[in-house]
JSON list of C-alpha atoms in Angstrom, two decimals:
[
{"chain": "A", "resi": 1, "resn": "UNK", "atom": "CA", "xyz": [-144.78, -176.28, -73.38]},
{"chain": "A", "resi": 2, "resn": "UNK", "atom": "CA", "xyz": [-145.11, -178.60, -70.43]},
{"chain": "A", "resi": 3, "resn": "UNK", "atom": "CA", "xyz": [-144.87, -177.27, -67.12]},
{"chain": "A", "resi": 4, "resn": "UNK", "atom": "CA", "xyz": [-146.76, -174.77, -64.32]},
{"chain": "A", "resi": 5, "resn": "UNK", "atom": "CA", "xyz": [-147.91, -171.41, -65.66]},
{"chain": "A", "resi": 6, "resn": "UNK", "atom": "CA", "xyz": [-149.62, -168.48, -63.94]},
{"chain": "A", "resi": 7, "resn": "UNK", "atom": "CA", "xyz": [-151.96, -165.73, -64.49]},
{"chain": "A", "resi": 8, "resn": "UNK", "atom": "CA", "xyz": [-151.84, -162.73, -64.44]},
{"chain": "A", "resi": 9, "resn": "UNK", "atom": "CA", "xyz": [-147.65, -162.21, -63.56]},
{"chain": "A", "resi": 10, "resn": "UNK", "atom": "CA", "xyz": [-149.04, -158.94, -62.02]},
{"chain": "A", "resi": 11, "resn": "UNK", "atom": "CA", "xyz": [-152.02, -157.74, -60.92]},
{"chain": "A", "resi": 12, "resn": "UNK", "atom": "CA", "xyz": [-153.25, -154.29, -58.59]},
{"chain": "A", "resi": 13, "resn": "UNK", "atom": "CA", "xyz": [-156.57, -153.85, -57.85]},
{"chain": "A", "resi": 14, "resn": "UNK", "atom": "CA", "xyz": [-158.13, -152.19, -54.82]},
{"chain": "A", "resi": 15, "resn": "UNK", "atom": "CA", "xyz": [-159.65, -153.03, -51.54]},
{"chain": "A", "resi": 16, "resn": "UNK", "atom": "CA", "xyz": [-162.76, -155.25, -51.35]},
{"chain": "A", "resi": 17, "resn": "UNK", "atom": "CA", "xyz": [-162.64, -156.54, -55.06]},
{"chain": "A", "resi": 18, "resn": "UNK", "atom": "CA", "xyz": [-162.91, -159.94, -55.82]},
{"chain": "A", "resi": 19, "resn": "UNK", "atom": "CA", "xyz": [-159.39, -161.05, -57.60]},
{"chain": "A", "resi": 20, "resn": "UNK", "atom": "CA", "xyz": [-158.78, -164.59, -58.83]},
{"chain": "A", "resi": 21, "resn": "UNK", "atom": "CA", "xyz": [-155.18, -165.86, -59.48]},
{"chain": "A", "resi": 22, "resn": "UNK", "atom": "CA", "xyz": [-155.08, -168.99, -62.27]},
{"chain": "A", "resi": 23, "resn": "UNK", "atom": "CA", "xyz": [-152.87, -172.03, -62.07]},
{"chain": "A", "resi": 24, "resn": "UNK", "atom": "CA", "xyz": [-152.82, -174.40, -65.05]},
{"chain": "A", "resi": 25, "resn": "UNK", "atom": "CA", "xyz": [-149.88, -177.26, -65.11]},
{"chain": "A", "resi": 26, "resn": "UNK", "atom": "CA", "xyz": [-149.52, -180.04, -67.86]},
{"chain": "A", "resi": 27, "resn": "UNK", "atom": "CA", "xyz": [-147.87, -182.60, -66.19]},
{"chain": "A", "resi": 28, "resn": "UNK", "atom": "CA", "xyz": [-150.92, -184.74, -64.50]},
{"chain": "A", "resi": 29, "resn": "UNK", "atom": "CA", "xyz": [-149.49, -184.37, -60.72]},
{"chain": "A", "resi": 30, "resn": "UNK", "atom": "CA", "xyz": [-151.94, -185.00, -58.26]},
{"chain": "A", "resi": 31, "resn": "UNK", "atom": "CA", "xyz": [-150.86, -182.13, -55.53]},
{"chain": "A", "resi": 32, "resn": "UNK", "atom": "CA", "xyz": [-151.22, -178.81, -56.46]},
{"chain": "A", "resi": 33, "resn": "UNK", "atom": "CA", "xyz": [-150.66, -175.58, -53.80]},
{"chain": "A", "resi": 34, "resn": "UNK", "atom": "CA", "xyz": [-150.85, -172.34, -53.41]},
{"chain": "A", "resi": 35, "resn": "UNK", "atom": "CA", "xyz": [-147.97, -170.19, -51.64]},
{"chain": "A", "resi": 36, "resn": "UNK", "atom": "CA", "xyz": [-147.87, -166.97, -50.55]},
{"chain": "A", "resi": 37, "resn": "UNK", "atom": "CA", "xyz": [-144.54, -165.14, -49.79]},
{"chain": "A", "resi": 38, "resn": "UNK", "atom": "CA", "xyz": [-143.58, -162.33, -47.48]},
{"chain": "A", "resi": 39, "resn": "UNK", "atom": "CA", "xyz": [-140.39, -160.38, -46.98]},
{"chain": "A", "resi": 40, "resn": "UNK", "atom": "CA", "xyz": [-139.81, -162.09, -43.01]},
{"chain": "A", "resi": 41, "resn": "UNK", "atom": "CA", "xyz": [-142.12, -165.16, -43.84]},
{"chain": "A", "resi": 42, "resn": "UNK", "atom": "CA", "xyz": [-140.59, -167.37, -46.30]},
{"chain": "A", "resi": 43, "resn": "UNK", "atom": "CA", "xyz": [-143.62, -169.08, -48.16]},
{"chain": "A", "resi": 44, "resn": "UNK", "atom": "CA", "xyz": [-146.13, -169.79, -46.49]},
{"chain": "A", "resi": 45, "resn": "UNK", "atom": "CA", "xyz": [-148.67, -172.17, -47.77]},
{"chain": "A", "resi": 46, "resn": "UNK", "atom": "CA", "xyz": [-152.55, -171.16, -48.41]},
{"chain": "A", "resi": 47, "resn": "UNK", "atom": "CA", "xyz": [-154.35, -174.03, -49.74]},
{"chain": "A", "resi": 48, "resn": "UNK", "atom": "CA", "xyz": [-153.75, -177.46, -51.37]},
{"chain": "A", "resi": 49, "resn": "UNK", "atom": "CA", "xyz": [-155.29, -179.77, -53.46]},
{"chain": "A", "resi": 50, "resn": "UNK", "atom": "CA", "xyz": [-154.43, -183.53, -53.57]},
{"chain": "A", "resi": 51, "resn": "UNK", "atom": "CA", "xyz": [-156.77, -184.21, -56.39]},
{"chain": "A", "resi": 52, "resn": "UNK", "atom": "CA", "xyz": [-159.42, -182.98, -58.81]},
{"chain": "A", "resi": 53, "resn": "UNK", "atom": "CA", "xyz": [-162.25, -182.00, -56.00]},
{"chain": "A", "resi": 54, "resn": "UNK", "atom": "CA", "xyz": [-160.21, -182.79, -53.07]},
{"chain": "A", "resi": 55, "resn": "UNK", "atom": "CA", "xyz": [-158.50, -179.63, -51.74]},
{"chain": "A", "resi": 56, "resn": "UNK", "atom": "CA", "xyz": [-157.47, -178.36, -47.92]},
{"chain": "A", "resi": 57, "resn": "UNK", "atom": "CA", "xyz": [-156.72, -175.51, -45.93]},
{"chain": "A", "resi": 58, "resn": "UNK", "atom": "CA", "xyz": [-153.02, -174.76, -45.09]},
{"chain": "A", "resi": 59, "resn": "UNK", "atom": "CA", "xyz": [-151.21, -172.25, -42.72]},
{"chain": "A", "resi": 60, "resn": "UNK", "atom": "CA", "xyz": [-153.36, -169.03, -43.78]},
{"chain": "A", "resi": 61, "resn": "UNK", "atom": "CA", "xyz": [-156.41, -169.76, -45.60]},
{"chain": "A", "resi": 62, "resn": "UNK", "atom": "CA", "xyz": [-158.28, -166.84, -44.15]},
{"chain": "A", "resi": 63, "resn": "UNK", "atom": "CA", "xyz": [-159.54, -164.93, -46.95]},
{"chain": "A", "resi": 64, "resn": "UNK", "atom": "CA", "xyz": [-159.04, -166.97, -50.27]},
{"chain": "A", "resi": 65, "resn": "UNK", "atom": "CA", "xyz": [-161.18, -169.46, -51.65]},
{"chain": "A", "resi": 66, "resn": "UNK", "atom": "CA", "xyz": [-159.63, -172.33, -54.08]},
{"chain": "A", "resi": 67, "resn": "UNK", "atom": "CA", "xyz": [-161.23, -174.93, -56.50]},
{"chain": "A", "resi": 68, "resn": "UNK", "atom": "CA", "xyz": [-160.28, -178.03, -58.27]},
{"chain": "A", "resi": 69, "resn": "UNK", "atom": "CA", "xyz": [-162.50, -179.12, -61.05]},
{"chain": "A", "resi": 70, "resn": "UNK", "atom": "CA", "xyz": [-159.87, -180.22, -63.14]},
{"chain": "A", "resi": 71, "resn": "UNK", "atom": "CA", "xyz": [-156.82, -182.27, -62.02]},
{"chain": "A", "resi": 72, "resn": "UNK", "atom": "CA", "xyz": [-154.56, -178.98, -64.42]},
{"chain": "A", "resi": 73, "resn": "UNK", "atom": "CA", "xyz": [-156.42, -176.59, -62.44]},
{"chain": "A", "resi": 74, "resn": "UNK", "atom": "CA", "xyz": [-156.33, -175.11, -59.20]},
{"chain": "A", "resi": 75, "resn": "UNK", "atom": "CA", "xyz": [-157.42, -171.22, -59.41]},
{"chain": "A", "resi": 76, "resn": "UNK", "atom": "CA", "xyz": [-157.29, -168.91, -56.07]},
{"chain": "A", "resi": 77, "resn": "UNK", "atom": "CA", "xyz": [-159.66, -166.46, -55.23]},
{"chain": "A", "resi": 78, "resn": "UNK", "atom": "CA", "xyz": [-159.44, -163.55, -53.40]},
{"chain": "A", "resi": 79, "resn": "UNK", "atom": "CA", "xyz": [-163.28, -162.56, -52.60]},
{"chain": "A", "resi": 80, "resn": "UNK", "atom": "CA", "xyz": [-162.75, -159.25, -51.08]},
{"chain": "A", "resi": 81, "resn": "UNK", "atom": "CA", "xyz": [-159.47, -158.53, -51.37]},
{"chain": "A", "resi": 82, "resn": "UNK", "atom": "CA", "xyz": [-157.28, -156.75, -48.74]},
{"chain": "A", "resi": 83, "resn": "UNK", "atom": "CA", "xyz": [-154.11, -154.57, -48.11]},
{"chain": "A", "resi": 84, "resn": "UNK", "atom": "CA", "xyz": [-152.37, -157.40, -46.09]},
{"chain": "A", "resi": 85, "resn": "UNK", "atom": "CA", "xyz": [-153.13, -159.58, -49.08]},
{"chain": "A", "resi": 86, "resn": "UNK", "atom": "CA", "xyz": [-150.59, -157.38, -51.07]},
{"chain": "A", "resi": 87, "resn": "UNK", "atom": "CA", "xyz": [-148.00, -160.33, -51.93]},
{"chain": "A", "resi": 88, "resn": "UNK", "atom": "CA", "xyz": [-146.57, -162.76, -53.99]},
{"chain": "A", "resi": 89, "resn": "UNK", "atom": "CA", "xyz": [-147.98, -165.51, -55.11]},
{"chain": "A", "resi": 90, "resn": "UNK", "atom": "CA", "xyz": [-146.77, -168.89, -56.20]},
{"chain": "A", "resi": 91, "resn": "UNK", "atom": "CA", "xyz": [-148.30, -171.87, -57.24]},
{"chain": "A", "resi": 92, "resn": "UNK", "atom": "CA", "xyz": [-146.80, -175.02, -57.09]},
{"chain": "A", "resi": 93, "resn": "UNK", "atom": "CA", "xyz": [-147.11, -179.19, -57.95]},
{"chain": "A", "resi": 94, "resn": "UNK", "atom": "CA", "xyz": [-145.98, -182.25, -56.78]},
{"chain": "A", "resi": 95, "resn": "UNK", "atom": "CA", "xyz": [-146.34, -185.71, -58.40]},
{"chain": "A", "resi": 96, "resn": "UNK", "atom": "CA", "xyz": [-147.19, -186.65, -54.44]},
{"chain": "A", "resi": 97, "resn": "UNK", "atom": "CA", "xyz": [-146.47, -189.31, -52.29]},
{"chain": "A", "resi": 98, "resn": "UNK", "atom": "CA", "xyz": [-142.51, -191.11, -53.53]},
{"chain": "A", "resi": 99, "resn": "UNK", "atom": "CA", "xyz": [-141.51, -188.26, -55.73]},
{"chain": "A", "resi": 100, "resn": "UNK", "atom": "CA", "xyz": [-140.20, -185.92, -53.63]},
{"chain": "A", "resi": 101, "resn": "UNK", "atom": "CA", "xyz": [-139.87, -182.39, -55.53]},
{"chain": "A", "resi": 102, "resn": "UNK", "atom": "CA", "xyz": [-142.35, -179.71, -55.92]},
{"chain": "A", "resi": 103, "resn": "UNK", "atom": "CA", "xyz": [-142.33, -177.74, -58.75]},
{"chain": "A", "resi": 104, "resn": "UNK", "atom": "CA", "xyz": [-143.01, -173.91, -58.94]},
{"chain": "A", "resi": 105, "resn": "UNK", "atom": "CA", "xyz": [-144.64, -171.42, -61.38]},
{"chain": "A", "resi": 106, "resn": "UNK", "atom": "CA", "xyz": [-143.57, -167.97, -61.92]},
{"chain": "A", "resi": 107, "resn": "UNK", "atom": "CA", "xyz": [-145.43, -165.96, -59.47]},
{"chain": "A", "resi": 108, "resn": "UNK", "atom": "CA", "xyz": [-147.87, -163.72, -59.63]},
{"chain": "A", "resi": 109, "resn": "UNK", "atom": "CA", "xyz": [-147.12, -159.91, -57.81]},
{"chain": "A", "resi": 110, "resn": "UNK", "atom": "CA", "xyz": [-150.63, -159.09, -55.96]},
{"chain": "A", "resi": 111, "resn": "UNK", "atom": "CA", "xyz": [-151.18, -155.24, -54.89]},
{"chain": "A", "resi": 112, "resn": "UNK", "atom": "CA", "xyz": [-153.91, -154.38, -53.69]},
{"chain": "A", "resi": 113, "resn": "UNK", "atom": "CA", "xyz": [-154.69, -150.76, -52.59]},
{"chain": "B", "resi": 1, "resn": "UNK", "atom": "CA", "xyz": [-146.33, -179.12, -37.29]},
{"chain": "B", "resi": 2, "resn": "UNK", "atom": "CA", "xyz": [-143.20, -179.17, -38.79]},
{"chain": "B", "resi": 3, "resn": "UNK", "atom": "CA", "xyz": [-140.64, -176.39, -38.91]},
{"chain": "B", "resi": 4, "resn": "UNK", "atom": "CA", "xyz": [-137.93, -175.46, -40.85]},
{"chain": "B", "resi": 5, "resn": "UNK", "atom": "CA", "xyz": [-135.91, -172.27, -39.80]},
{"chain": "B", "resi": 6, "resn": "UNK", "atom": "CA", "xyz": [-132.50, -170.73, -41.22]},
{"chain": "B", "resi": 7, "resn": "UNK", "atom": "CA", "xyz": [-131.37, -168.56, -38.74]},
{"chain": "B", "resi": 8, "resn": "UNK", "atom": "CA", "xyz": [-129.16, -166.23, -41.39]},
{"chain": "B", "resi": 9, "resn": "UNK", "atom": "CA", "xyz": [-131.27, -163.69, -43.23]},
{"chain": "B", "resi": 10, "resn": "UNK", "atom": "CA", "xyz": [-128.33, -162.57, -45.11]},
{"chain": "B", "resi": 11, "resn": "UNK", "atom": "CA", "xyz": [-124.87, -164.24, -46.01]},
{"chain": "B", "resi": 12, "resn": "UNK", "atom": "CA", "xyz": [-121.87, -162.96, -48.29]},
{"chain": "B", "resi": 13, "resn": "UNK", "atom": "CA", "xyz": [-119.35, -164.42, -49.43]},
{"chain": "B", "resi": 14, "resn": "UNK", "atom": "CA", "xyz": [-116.70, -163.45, -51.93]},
{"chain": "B", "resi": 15, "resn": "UNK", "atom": "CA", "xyz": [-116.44, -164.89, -55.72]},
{"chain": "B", "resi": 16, "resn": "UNK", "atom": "CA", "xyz": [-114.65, -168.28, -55.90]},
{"chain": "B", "resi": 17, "resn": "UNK", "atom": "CA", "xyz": [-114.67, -168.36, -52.20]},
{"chain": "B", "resi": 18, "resn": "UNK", "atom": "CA", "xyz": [-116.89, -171.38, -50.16]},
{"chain": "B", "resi": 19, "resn": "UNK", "atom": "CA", "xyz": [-119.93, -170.59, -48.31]},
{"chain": "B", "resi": 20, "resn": "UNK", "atom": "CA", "xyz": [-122.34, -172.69, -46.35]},
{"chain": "B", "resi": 21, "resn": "UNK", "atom": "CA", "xyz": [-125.65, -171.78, -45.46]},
{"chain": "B", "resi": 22, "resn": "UNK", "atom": "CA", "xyz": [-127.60, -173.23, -42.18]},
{"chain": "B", "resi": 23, "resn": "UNK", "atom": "CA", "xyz": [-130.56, -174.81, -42.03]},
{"chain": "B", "resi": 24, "resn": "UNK", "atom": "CA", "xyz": [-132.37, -177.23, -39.02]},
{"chain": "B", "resi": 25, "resn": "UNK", "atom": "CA", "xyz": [-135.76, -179.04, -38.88]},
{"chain": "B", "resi": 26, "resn": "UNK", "atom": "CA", "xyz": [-138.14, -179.89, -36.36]},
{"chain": "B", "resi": 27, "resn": "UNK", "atom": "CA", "xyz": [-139.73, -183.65, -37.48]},
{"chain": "B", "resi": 28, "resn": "UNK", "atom": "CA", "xyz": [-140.54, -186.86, -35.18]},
{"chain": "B", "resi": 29, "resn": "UNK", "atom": "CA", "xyz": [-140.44, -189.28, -38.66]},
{"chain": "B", "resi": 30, "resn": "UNK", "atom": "CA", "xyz": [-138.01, -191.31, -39.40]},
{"chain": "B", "resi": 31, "resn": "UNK", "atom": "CA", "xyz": [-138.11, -190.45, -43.23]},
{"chain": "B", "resi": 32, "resn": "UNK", "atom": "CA", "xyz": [-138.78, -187.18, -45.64]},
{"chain": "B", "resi": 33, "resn": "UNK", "atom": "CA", "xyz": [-137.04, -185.08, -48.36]},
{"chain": "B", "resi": 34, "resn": "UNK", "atom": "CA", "xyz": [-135.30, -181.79, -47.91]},
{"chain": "B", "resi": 35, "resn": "UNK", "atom": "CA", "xyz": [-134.41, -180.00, -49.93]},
{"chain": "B", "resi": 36, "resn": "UNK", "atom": "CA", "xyz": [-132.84, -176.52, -51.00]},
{"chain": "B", "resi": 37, "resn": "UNK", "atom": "CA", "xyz": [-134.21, -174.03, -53.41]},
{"chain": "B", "resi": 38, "resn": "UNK", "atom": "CA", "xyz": [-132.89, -171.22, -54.79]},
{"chain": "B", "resi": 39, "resn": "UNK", "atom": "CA", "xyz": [-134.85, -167.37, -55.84]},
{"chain": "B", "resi": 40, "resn": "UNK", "atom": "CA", "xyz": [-132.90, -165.28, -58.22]},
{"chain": "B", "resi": 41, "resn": "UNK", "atom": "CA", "xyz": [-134.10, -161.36, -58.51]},
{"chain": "B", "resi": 42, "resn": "UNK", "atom": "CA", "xyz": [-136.28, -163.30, -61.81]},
{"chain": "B", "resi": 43, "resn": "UNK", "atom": "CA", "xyz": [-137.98, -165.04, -58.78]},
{"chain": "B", "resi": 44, "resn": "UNK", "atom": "CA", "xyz": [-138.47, -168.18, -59.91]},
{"chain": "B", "resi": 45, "resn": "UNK", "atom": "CA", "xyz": [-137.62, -170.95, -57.51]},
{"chain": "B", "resi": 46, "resn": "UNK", "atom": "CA", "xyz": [-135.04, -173.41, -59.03]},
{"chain": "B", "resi": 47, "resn": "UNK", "atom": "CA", "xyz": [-134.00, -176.90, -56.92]},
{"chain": "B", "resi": 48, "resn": "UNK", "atom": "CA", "xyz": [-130.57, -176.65, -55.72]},
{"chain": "B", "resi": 49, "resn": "UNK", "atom": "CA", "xyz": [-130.60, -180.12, -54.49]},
{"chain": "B", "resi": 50, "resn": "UNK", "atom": "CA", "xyz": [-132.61, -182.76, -52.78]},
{"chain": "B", "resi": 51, "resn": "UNK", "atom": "CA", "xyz": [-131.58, -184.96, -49.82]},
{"chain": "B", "resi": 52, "resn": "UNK", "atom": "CA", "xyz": [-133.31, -188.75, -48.94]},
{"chain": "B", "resi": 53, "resn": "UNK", "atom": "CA", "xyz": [-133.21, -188.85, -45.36]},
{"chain": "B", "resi": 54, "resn": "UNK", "atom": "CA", "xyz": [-132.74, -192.70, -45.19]},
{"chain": "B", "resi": 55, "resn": "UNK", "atom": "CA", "xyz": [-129.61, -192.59, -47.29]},
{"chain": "B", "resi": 56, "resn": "UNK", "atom": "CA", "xyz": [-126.71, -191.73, -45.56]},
{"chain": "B", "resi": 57, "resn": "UNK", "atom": "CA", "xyz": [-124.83, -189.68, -48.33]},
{"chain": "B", "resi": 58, "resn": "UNK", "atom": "CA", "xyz": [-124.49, -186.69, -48.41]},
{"chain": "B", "resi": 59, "resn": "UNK", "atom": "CA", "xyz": [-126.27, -185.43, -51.64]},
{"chain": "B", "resi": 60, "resn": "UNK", "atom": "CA", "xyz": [-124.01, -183.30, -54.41]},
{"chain": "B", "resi": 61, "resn": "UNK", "atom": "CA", "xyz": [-124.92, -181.60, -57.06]},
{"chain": "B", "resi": 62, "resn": "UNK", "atom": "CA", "xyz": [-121.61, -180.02, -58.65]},
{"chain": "B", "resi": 63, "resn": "UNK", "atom": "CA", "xyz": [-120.67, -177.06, -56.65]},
{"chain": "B", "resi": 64, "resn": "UNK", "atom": "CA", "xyz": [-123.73, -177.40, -54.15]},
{"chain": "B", "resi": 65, "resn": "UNK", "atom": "CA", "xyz": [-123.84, -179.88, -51.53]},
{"chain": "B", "resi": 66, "resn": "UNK", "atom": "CA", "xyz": [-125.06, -180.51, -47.97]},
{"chain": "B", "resi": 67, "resn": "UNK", "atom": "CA", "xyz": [-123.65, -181.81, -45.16]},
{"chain": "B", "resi": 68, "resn": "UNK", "atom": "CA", "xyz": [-126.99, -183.90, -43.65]},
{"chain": "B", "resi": 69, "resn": "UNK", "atom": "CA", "xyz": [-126.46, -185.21, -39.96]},
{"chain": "B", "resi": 70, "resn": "UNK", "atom": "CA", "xyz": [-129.76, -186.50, -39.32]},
{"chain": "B", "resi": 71, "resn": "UNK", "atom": "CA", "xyz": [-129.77, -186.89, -35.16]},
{"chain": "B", "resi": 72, "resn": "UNK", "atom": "CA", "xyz": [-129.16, -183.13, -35.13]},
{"chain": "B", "resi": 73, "resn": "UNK", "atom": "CA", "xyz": [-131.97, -182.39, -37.71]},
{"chain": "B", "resi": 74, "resn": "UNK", "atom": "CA", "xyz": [-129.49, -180.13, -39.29]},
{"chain": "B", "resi": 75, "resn": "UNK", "atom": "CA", "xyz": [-129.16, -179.44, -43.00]},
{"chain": "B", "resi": 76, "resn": "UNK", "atom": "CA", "xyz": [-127.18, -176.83, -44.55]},
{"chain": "B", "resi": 77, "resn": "UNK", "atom": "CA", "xyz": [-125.84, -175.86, -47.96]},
{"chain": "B", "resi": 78, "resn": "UNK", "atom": "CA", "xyz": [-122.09, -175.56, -49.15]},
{"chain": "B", "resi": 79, "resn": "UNK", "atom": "CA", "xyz": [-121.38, -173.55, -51.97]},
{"chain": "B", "resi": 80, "resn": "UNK", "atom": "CA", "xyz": [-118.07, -174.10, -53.37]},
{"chain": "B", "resi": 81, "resn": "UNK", "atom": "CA", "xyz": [-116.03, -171.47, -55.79]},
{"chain": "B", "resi": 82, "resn": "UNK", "atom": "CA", "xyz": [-119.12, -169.21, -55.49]},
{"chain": "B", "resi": 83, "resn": "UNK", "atom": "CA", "xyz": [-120.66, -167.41, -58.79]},
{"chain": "B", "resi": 84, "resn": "UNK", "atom": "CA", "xyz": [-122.05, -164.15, -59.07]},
{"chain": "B", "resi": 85, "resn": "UNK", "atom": "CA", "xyz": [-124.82, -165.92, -60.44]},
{"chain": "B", "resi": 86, "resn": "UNK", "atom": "CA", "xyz": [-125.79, -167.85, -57.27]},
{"chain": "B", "resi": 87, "resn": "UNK", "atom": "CA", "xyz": [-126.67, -164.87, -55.73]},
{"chain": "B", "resi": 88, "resn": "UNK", "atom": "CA", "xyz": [-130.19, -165.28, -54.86]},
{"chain": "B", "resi": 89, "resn": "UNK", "atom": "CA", "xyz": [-132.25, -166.15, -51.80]},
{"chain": "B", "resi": 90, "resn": "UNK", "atom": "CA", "xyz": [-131.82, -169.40, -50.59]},
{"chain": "B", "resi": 91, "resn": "UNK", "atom": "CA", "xyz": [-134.68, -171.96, -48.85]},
{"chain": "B", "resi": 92, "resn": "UNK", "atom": "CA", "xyz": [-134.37, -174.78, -46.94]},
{"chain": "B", "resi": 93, "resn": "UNK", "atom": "CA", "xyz": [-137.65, -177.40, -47.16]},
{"chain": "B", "resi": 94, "resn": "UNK", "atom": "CA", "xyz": [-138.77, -180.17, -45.75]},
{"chain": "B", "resi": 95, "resn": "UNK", "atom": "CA", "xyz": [-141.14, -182.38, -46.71]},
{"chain": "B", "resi": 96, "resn": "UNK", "atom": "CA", "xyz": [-142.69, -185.99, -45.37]},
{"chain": "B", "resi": 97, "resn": "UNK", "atom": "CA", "xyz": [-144.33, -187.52, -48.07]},
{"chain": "B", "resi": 98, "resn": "UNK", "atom": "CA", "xyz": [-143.62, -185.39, -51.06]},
{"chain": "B", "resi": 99, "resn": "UNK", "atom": "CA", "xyz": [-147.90, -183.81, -50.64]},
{"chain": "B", "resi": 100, "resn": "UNK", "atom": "CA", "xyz": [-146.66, -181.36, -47.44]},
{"chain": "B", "resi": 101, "resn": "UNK", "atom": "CA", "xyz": [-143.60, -179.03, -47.62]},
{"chain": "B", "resi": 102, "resn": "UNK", "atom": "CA", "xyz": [-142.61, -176.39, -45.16]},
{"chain": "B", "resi": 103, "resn": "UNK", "atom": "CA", "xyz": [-140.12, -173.87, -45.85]},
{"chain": "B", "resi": 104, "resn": "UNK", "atom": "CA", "xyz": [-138.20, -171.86, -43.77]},
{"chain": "B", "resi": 105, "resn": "UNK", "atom": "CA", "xyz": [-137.53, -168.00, -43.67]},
{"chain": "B", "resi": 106, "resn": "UNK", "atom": "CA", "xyz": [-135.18, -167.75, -46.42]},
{"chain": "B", "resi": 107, "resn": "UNK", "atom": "CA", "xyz": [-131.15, -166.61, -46.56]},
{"chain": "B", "resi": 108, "resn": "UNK", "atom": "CA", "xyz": [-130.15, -163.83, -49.04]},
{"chain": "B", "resi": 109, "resn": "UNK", "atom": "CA", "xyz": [-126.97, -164.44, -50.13]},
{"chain": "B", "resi": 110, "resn": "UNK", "atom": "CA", "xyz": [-124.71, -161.54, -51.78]},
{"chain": "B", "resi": 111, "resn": "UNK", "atom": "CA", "xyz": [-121.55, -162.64, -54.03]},
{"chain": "B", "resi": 112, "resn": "UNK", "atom": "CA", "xyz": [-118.71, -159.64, -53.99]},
{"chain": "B", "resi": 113, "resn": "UNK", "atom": "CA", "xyz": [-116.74, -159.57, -57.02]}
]
């Protein structure tokens, strides 16, 4: 099915593991992003990607690491993970410049202990 | 940066009844996209609707619809003959060229039967 799917829906792991959260989306957009939202914070954005190799740090990149080899791609990576990294997280992708809507997966529910 | 706040965590408002949720933006363009999602319990973010700042209509999308007045950078959502299924939490976002969107806080809104 076309659209923006997410792995794993929900994950727990504990403190200083390396977790990585996948993104896959079938429609060809150029932007892809990663989200993360807080009870208090709305979403807050972590990373984006305009293109295959091109990505960029958003509001709180501090602790995640994100690639792009594939324009349907765009896995984040928690390298040591943390408690304040304990969240939900959504990925998300836009057709870019003109189109005007961004488009959501599921969410994936991130404990870490 | 841009910002985006809703200044009402929570809202009620009684089945069939009208409610209209606030929303104001912080930009120095001349042109962008806002828009309103919505987060059901399932957490999936659905788009309500989507406003063109150039045009001066106010977008509708059945029930939903905003009232847009630009020169106050003011955007908020009216719900009309409410559903017990549009309980949810509500965002207001902004976006400039449809590759950078900023969301605000969020505004749970309860229906009472």
């Amino acid at each position: 099915d076309a659209g923006i799917t997410q792995s794993p829906r929900y994950k727990i792991t504990e403190t200083g593991r390396q977790v990585t959260l996948m993104c896959h989306q079938t429609w060809s957009h150029s932007y892809m992003f990663w989200y993360r939202q807080d009870l208090g914070h709305g979403l807050r954005l972590i990373y984006y990607s305009a293109a295959a190799d091109i990505t960029d740090k958003g509001e709180v990149p501090d602790g995640y690491v994100v690639s792009r080899s594939k324009t349907e791609n765009f896995p984040l990576t928690l390298e040591s993970a943390t408690r304040s990294q304990t969240s939900v997280y959504f990925c998300a992708s836009s057709g870019g410049e003109g189109t005007g809507e961004l488009f959501f997966g599921e969410g994936s529910r991130l404990t870490v202990l | 940066a841009q910002t985006v706040t809703q200044s009402q965590p929570e809202m009620s408002v009684q089945e069939a009844e009208t409610v209209t949720l606030s929303c104001t933006y912080d930009t120095s363009e001349s042109d962008y996209y806002l828009f309103w999602y919505k987060q059901p319990p399932s957490r999936q973010m659905i788009l309500v609707i989507r406003q063109e700042a150039y045009k001066q209509q106010n977008a509708t999308e059945n029930r939903f619809s905003v009232n847009f007045q630009k020169a106050a950078k003011s955007f908020s959502l009216k719900i009309s003959d409410s559903q017990l299924g549009d309980a949810a939490m509500y965002f207001c976002a902004y976006s400039l060229f449809g590759n950078q969107f900023y969301f605000g806080t969020g505004t749970s809104l309860t229906v009472i039967p």
